[in-house]
């Protein structure tokens, strides 16, 4: 079943939002696994051509752009790109969809980044299109780095009380209750897009308030998926930024960070 259209339209309804862009603008930190990547591969990537996909409101720009020889940041949400442009007016930022990078030439970049599980917002079909496009715009030997949700982690229920923030302030508590029930309502409204396949799953979680199912995949299957497209996985980091392998069990990390190289 091709869920591309449904997932795409649901994600647009969430990410095409000035409010969500403002929320993303508060994120300025690097995650532990991103810090580990820069520590281990920083010497290789300095001065190279970067394509930073899924920039949101610009979280990664301040950290990556100064390291590059040339830098382009893209996001599929115009609201996100407008927010990022307001904060980084001297950086080349564009509205682009990862499934269509036809604006860029074959082998144009030496590093492509798709951080913070951005690729998981795509359907399975969309994900494979994006991987083929990323492979095309990378130079042979270039690096593709990204994170993806860990299928070996237990599922998160929208009914879990951990999703409800408790406070003694009555007005705030009412808002929190309304948000809690809104999450449950949105979860029910998009259940038709959730799937459990042998290779991957589309599951809801709290990262986007249960509005849209997100792509989950095990480390083993992710490595196989990348190899089919023409990537060789060099390093894998778990949620705390420590190196791991595809065979190591990990029911704890919410997502896994992959460093792979385009094979010649």
mmCIF file of C-alpha atoms in Angstrom:
data_model
loop_
_atom_site.group_PDB
_atom_site.id
_atom_site.type_symbol
_atom_site.label_atom_id
_atom_site.label_comp_id
_atom_site.label_asym_id
_atom_site.label_seq_id
_atom_site.Cartn_x
_atom_site.Cartn_y
_atom_site.Cartn_z
ATOM 1 C CA UNK A 1 0.000 0.000 0.000
ATOM 2 C CA UNK A 2 1.394 3.406 -0.997
ATOM 3 C CA UNK A 3 0.796 5.649 2.018
ATOM 4 C CA UNK A 4 2.925 8.457 0.541
ATOM 5 C CA UNK A 5 0.018 10.786 -0.173
ATOM 6 C CA UNK A 6 -1.631 10.332 3.211
ATOM 7 C CA UNK A 7 1.571 10.694 5.234
ATOM 8 C CA UNK A 8 2.672 13.681 3.154
ATOM 9 C CA UNK A 9 -0.614 15.545 3.621
ATOM 10 C CA UNK A 10 -0.728 14.790 7.349
ATOM 11 C CA UNK A 11 2.835 16.003 7.840
ATOM 12 C CA UNK A 12 2.121 19.195 5.922
ATOM 13 C CA UNK A 13 -0.826 19.869 8.214
ATOM 14 C CA UNK A 14 1.577 19.629 11.178
ATOM 15 C CA UNK A 15 4.795 21.220 9.890
ATOM 16 C CA UNK A 16 3.250 23.944 7.711
ATOM 17 C CA UNK A 17 2.601 26.055 10.764
ATOM 18 C CA UNK A 18 4.075 29.269 12.114
ATOM 19 C CA UNK A 19 3.439 28.018 15.666
ATOM 20 C CA UNK A 20 5.383 24.792 15.071
ATOM 21 C CA UNK A 21 8.185 26.787 13.409
ATOM 22 C CA UNK A 22 8.398 29.033 16.483
ATOM 23 C CA UNK A 23 8.522 25.915 18.676
ATOM 24 C CA UNK A 24 11.375 24.488 16.587
ATOM 25 C CA UNK A 25 13.215 27.814 16.780
ATOM 26 C CA UNK A 26 13.783 27.169 20.489
ATOM 27 C CA UNK A 27 15.924 24.133 19.635
ATOM 28 C CA UNK A 28 19.544 25.216 19.300
ATOM 29 C CA UNK A 29 21.437 22.292 20.805
ATOM 30 C CA UNK A 30 23.328 19.394 19.264
ATOM 31 C CA UNK A 31 22.246 15.912 20.312
ATOM 32 C CA UNK A 32 24.822 13.558 21.935
ATOM 33 C CA UNK A 33 25.105 11.426 18.791
ATOM 34 C CA UNK A 34 25.624 14.523 16.634
ATOM 35 C CA UNK A 35 28.385 15.668 18.973
ATOM 36 C CA UNK A 36 29.997 12.231 18.681
ATOM 37 C CA UNK A 37 29.849 12.384 14.887
ATOM 38 C CA UNK A 38 31.546 15.789 14.798
ATOM 39 C CA UNK A 39 34.191 14.551 17.230
ATOM 40 C CA UNK A 40 34.948 11.418 15.197
ATOM 41 C CA UNK A 41 34.507 12.754 11.640
ATOM 42 C CA UNK A 42 35.087 16.487 12.063
ATOM 43 C CA UNK A 43 38.561 16.337 10.563
ATOM 44 C CA UNK A 44 37.200 14.725 7.403
ATOM 45 C CA UNK A 45 34.284 17.066 6.760
ATOM 46 C CA UNK A 46 35.837 20.493 7.435
ATOM 47 C CA UNK A 47 35.825 22.613 4.296
ATOM 48 C CA UNK A 48 33.563 20.235 2.359
ATOM 49 C CA UNK A 49 30.289 20.910 0.513
ATOM 50 C CA UNK A 50 27.285 20.312 2.804
ATOM 51 C CA UNK A 51 23.601 19.715 2.098
ATOM 52 C CA UNK A 52 21.679 19.965 5.381
ATOM 53 C CA UNK A 53 18.177 18.493 4.917
ATOM 54 C CA UNK A 54 15.350 19.083 7.369
ATOM 55 C CA UNK A 55 16.859 22.171 8.991
ATOM 56 C CA UNK A 56 13.604 23.053 10.741
ATOM 57 C CA UNK A 57 14.003 26.568 12.104
ATOM 58 C CA UNK A 58 17.796 26.336 11.928
ATOM 59 C CA UNK A 59 18.906 24.133 14.828
ATOM 60 C CA UNK A 60 21.934 22.683 13.010
ATOM 61 C CA UNK A 61 22.942 25.741 10.970
ATOM 62 C CA UNK A 62 24.992 27.494 13.645
ATOM 63 C CA UNK A 63 26.981 24.293 14.250
ATOM 64 C CA UNK A 64 27.499 22.999 10.688
ATOM 65 C CA UNK A 65 27.698 26.011 8.398
ATOM 66 C CA UNK A 66 30.971 27.359 9.918
ATOM 67 C CA UNK A 67 32.613 23.961 9.288
ATOM 68 C CA UNK A 68 31.689 23.815 5.603
ATOM 69 C CA UNK A 69 33.349 25.068 2.466
ATOM 70 C CA UNK A 70 29.900 25.573 0.962
ATOM 71 C CA UNK A 71 26.578 25.050 2.724
ATOM 72 C CA UNK A 72 22.943 24.724 1.616
ATOM 73 C CA UNK A 73 20.179 24.145 4.157
ATOM 74 C CA UNK A 74 16.735 22.936 3.079
ATOM 75 C CA UNK A 75 13.369 22.059 4.568
ATOM 76 C CA UNK A 76 10.045 21.146 2.973
ATOM 77 C CA UNK A 77 8.115 23.557 5.222
ATOM 78 C CA UNK A 78 8.056 27.176 4.000
ATOM 79 C CA UNK A 79 7.267 28.327 7.556
ATOM 80 C CA UNK A 80 10.390 26.597 8.864
ATOM 81 C CA UNK A 81 12.593 28.084 6.159
ATOM 82 C CA UNK A 82 11.188 31.580 6.748
ATOM 83 C CA UNK A 83 11.956 31.248 10.456
ATOM 84 C CA UNK A 84 15.479 30.013 9.705
ATOM 85 C CA UNK A 85 16.091 32.816 7.171
ATOM 86 C CA UNK A 86 15.087 35.404 9.762
ATOM 87 C CA UNK A 87 17.781 34.060 12.080
ATOM 88 C CA UNK A 88 20.481 33.276 9.486
ATOM 89 C CA UNK A 89 20.088 35.876 6.751
ATOM 90 C CA UNK A 90 23.547 35.299 5.253
ATOM 91 C CA UNK A 91 23.156 31.518 4.723
ATOM 92 C CA UNK A 92 21.727 29.837 1.614
ATOM 93 C CA UNK A 93 18.428 28.293 2.723
ATOM 94 C CA UNK A 94 15.799 26.839 0.394
ATOM 95 C CA UNK A 95 12.408 25.136 0.424
ATOM 96 C CA UNK A 96 13.027 21.616 -0.922
ATOM 97 C CA UNK A 97 11.463 18.187 -0.543
ATOM 98 C CA UNK A 98 13.955 15.395 0.198
ATOM 99 C CA UNK A 99 12.167 13.144 -2.300
ATOM 100 C CA UNK A 100 13.033 15.573 -5.122
ATOM 101 C CA UNK A 101 16.512 17.098 -5.078
ATOM 102 C CA UNK A 102 16.515 17.743 -8.831
ATOM 103 C CA UNK A 103 17.683 21.317 -8.161
ATOM 104 C CA UNK A 104 21.126 19.844 -7.379
ATOM 105 C CA UNK A 105 23.561 18.055 -9.639
ATOM 106 C CA UNK A 106 24.917 14.533 -9.481
ATOM 107 C CA UNK A 107 27.759 14.341 -6.985
ATOM 108 C CA UNK A 108 27.389 17.987 -5.948
ATOM 109 C CA UNK A 109 27.912 17.397 -2.202
ATOM 110 C CA UNK A 110 30.507 15.695 -0.033
ATOM 111 C CA UNK A 111 28.286 15.537 3.059
ATOM 112 C CA UNK A 112 24.502 15.210 3.313
ATOM 113 C CA UNK A 113 22.885 15.512 6.753
ATOM 114 C CA UNK A 114 19.285 14.584 7.548
ATOM 115 C CA UNK A 115 19.180 15.012 11.313
ATOM 116 C CA UNK A 116 16.665 14.666 14.138
ATOM 117 C CA UNK A 117 14.776 11.794 12.436
ATOM 118 C CA UNK A 118 13.586 14.064 9.642
ATOM 119 C CA UNK A 119 13.551 11.203 7.152
ATOM 120 C CA UNK A 120 11.075 9.378 9.409
ATOM 121 C CA UNK A 121 8.376 11.872 8.454
ATOM 122 C CA UNK A 122 8.205 10.186 5.040
ATOM 123 C CA UNK A 123 6.286 7.089 4.040
ATOM 124 C CA UNK A 124 8.275 3.982 3.106
ATOM 125 C CA UNK A 125 7.954 4.832 -0.577
ATOM 126 C CA UNK A 126 8.962 8.436 0.075
ATOM 127 C CA UNK A 127 11.920 7.323 2.182
ATOM 128 C CA UNK A 128 13.304 5.153 -0.625
ATOM 129 C CA UNK A 129 12.909 8.029 -3.087
ATOM 130 C CA UNK A 130 14.765 10.341 -0.697
ATOM 131 C CA UNK A 131 17.594 7.829 -0.203
ATOM 132 C CA UNK A 132 18.034 7.453 -3.962
ATOM 133 C CA UNK A 133 18.111 11.246 -4.381
ATOM 134 C CA UNK A 134 20.616 11.670 -1.541
ATOM 135 C CA UNK A 135 22.801 8.955 -3.060
ATOM 136 C CA UNK A 136 22.671 10.735 -6.425
ATOM 137 C CA UNK A 137 23.717 14.191 -5.146
ATOM 138 C CA UNK A 138 26.605 12.770 -3.088
ATOM 139 C CA UNK A 139 30.079 12.421 -4.517
ATOM 140 C CA UNK A 140 31.496 8.862 -4.513
ATOM 141 C CA UNK A 141 33.002 8.369 -1.079
ATOM 142 C CA UNK A 142 30.854 11.142 0.393
ATOM 143 C CA UNK A 143 29.116 10.803 3.749
ATOM 144 C CA UNK A 144 25.402 10.609 4.481
ATOM 145 C CA UNK A 145 24.505 10.968 8.172
ATOM 146 C CA UNK A 146 21.042 10.781 9.684
ATOM 147 C CA UNK A 147 19.013 9.488 12.611
ATOM 148 C CA UNK A 148 15.985 7.208 12.567
ATOM 149 C CA UNK A 149 13.535 5.890 15.146
ATOM 150 C CA UNK A 150 14.456 2.615 16.803
ATOM 151 C CA UNK A 151 11.894 -0.132 16.182
ATOM 152 C CA UNK A 152 13.313 -2.253 19.030
ATOM 153 C CA UNK A 153 12.095 0.289 21.574
ATOM 154 C CA UNK A 154 8.705 -0.456 23.225
ATOM 155 C CA UNK A 155 5.739 1.337 21.699
ATOM 156 C CA UNK A 156 4.391 4.515 23.286
ATOM 157 C CA UNK A 157 0.645 4.701 23.972
ATOM 158 C CA UNK A 158 -1.236 7.993 23.544
ATOM 159 C CA UNK A 159 -3.173 7.041 26.670
ATOM 160 C CA UNK A 160 -0.020 6.842 28.836
ATOM 161 C CA UNK A 161 -0.248 9.273 31.743
ATOM 162 C CA UNK A 162 3.353 10.322 31.103
ATOM 163 C CA UNK A 163 1.916 12.302 28.189
ATOM 164 C CA UNK A 164 -0.116 14.396 30.620
ATOM 165 C CA UNK A 165 1.799 17.187 32.349
ATOM 166 C CA UNK A 166 0.534 17.684 35.899
ATOM 167 C CA UNK A 167 0.356 21.078 37.576
ATOM 168 C CA UNK A 168 -1.479 22.655 40.514
ATOM 169 C CA UNK A 169 -2.320 25.691 38.393
ATOM 170 C CA UNK A 170 -5.986 25.156 37.349
ATOM 171 C CA UNK A 171 -5.875 26.996 34.006
ATOM 172 C CA UNK A 172 -2.649 25.340 32.969
ATOM 173 C CA UNK A 173 -3.970 21.962 34.060
ATOM 174 C CA UNK A 174 -7.061 22.435 31.923
ATOM 175 C CA UNK A 175 -4.896 23.279 28.915
ATOM 176 C CA UNK A 176 -2.778 20.198 29.559
ATOM 177 C CA UNK A 177 -5.887 18.007 29.729
ATOM 178 C CA UNK A 178 -7.194 19.452 26.470
ATOM 179 C CA UNK A 179 -3.818 18.797 24.833
ATOM 180 C CA UNK A 180 -3.829 15.217 26.167
ATOM 181 C CA UNK A 181 -7.256 14.501 24.653
ATOM 182 C CA UNK A 182 -6.312 16.283 21.434
ATOM 183 C CA UNK A 183 -3.377 13.866 21.072
ATOM 184 C CA UNK A 184 -5.703 10.893 21.516
ATOM 185 C CA UNK A 185 -8.160 12.321 18.984
ATOM 186 C CA UNK A 186 -5.416 12.935 16.410
ATOM 187 C CA UNK A 187 -4.045 9.433 16.986
ATOM 188 C CA UNK A 188 -7.424 7.907 16.268
ATOM 189 C CA UNK A 189 -7.824 10.108 13.199
ATOM 190 C CA UNK A 190 -4.612 8.875 11.560
ATOM 191 C CA UNK A 191 -4.627 5.223 12.638
ATOM 192 C CA UNK A 192 -5.364 4.229 9.032
ATOM 193 C CA UNK A 193 -1.781 5.233 8.144
ATOM 194 C CA UNK A 194 -0.119 3.094 10.836
ATOM 195 C CA UNK A 195 1.380 -0.172 9.560
ATOM 196 C CA UNK A 196 3.577 -3.000 10.817
ATOM 197 C CA UNK A 197 5.634 -4.526 7.995
ATOM 198 C CA UNK A 198 8.529 -6.986 8.084
ATOM 199 C CA UNK A 199 11.099 -4.316 7.210
ATOM 200 C CA UNK A 200 9.656 -1.301 9.032
ATOM 201 C CA UNK A 201 6.699 0.137 10.944
ATOM 202 C CA UNK A 202 4.779 3.398 10.863
ATOM 203 C CA UNK A 203 3.971 4.141 14.502
ATOM 204 C CA UNK A 204 2.636 7.081 16.450
ATOM 205 C CA UNK A 205 4.665 8.717 19.186
ATOM 206 C CA UNK A 206 4.747 11.906 21.240
ATOM 207 C CA UNK A 207 7.362 13.612 19.046
ATOM 208 C CA UNK A 208 4.630 15.130 16.887
ATOM 209 C CA UNK A 209 1.864 14.784 19.489
ATOM 210 C CA UNK A 210 0.533 11.552 17.897
ATOM 211 C CA UNK A 211 -0.705 13.460 14.835
ATOM 212 C CA UNK A 212 1.087 11.384 12.178
ATOM 213 C CA UNK A 213 2.657 7.890 12.236
ATOM 214 C CA UNK A 214 6.463 8.013 12.169
ATOM 215 C CA UNK A 215 8.829 5.555 10.485
ATOM 216 C CA UNK A 216 10.493 2.995 12.771
ATOM 217 C CA UNK A 217 13.148 0.505 11.687
ATOM 218 C CA UNK A 218 15.611 -1.848 13.415
ATOM 219 C CA UNK A 219 19.345 -1.338 13.072
ATOM 220 C CA UNK A 220 19.770 -4.525 11.022
ATOM 221 C CA UNK A 221 17.033 -3.595 8.579
ATOM 222 C CA UNK A 222 18.280 -0.034 8.274
ATOM 223 C CA UNK A 223 21.749 -1.283 7.330
ATOM 224 C CA UNK A 224 20.235 -3.604 4.695
ATOM 225 C CA UNK A 225 18.054 -0.805 3.340
ATOM 226 C CA UNK A 226 21.057 1.506 2.963
ATOM 227 C CA UNK A 227 23.153 -1.183 1.308
ATOM 228 C CA UNK A 228 20.458 -1.774 -1.321
ATOM 229 C CA UNK A 229 20.626 1.915 -2.289
ATOM 230 C CA UNK A 230 24.443 1.956 -2.477
ATOM 231 C CA UNK A 231 25.618 3.060 0.970
ATOM 232 C CA UNK A 232 28.070 1.356 3.305
ATOM 233 C CA UNK A 233 27.402 1.955 7.010
ATOM 234 C CA UNK A 234 30.619 2.956 8.770
ATOM 235 C CA UNK A 235 29.520 3.924 12.284
ATOM 236 C CA UNK A 236 26.334 3.675 14.349
ATOM 237 C CA UNK A 237 25.668 5.725 17.493
ATOM 238 C CA UNK A 238 22.987 4.980 20.064
ATOM 239 C CA UNK A 239 20.927 7.566 21.914
ATOM 240 C CA UNK A 240 23.691 8.575 24.338
ATOM 241 C CA UNK A 241 26.207 9.078 21.555
ATOM 242 C CA UNK A 242 28.119 5.844 22.146
ATOM 243 C CA UNK A 243 29.187 3.669 19.247
ATOM 244 C CA UNK A 244 27.162 0.501 18.753
ATOM 245 C CA UNK A 245 26.667 -2.172 16.090
ATOM 246 C CA UNK A 246 23.689 -3.448 14.139
ATOM 247 C CA UNK A 247 23.739 -6.677 16.153
ATOM 248 C CA UNK A 248 23.729 -5.034 19.602
ATOM 249 C CA UNK A 249 20.301 -5.168 21.271
ATOM 250 C CA UNK A 250 18.982 -1.729 22.178
ATOM 251 C CA UNK A 251 15.459 -1.446 23.616
ATOM 252 C CA UNK A 252 16.270 1.943 25.202
ATOM 253 C CA UNK A 253 17.369 4.451 22.545
ATOM 254 C CA UNK A 254 14.487 6.378 21.018
ATOM 255 C CA UNK A 255 16.455 6.721 17.799
ATOM 256 C CA UNK A 256 19.726 5.579 16.231
ATOM 257 C CA UNK A 257 22.280 7.716 14.362
ATOM 258 C CA UNK A 258 23.939 6.305 11.224
ATOM 259 C CA UNK A 259 27.086 7.399 9.410
ATOM 260 C CA UNK A 260 27.318 5.872 5.950
ATOM 261 C CA UNK A 261 29.428 6.364 2.853
ATOM 262 C CA UNK A 262 28.459 6.314 -0.809
ATOM 263 C CA UNK A 263 30.255 3.381 -2.352
ATOM 264 C CA UNK A 264 32.275 4.094 -5.468
#
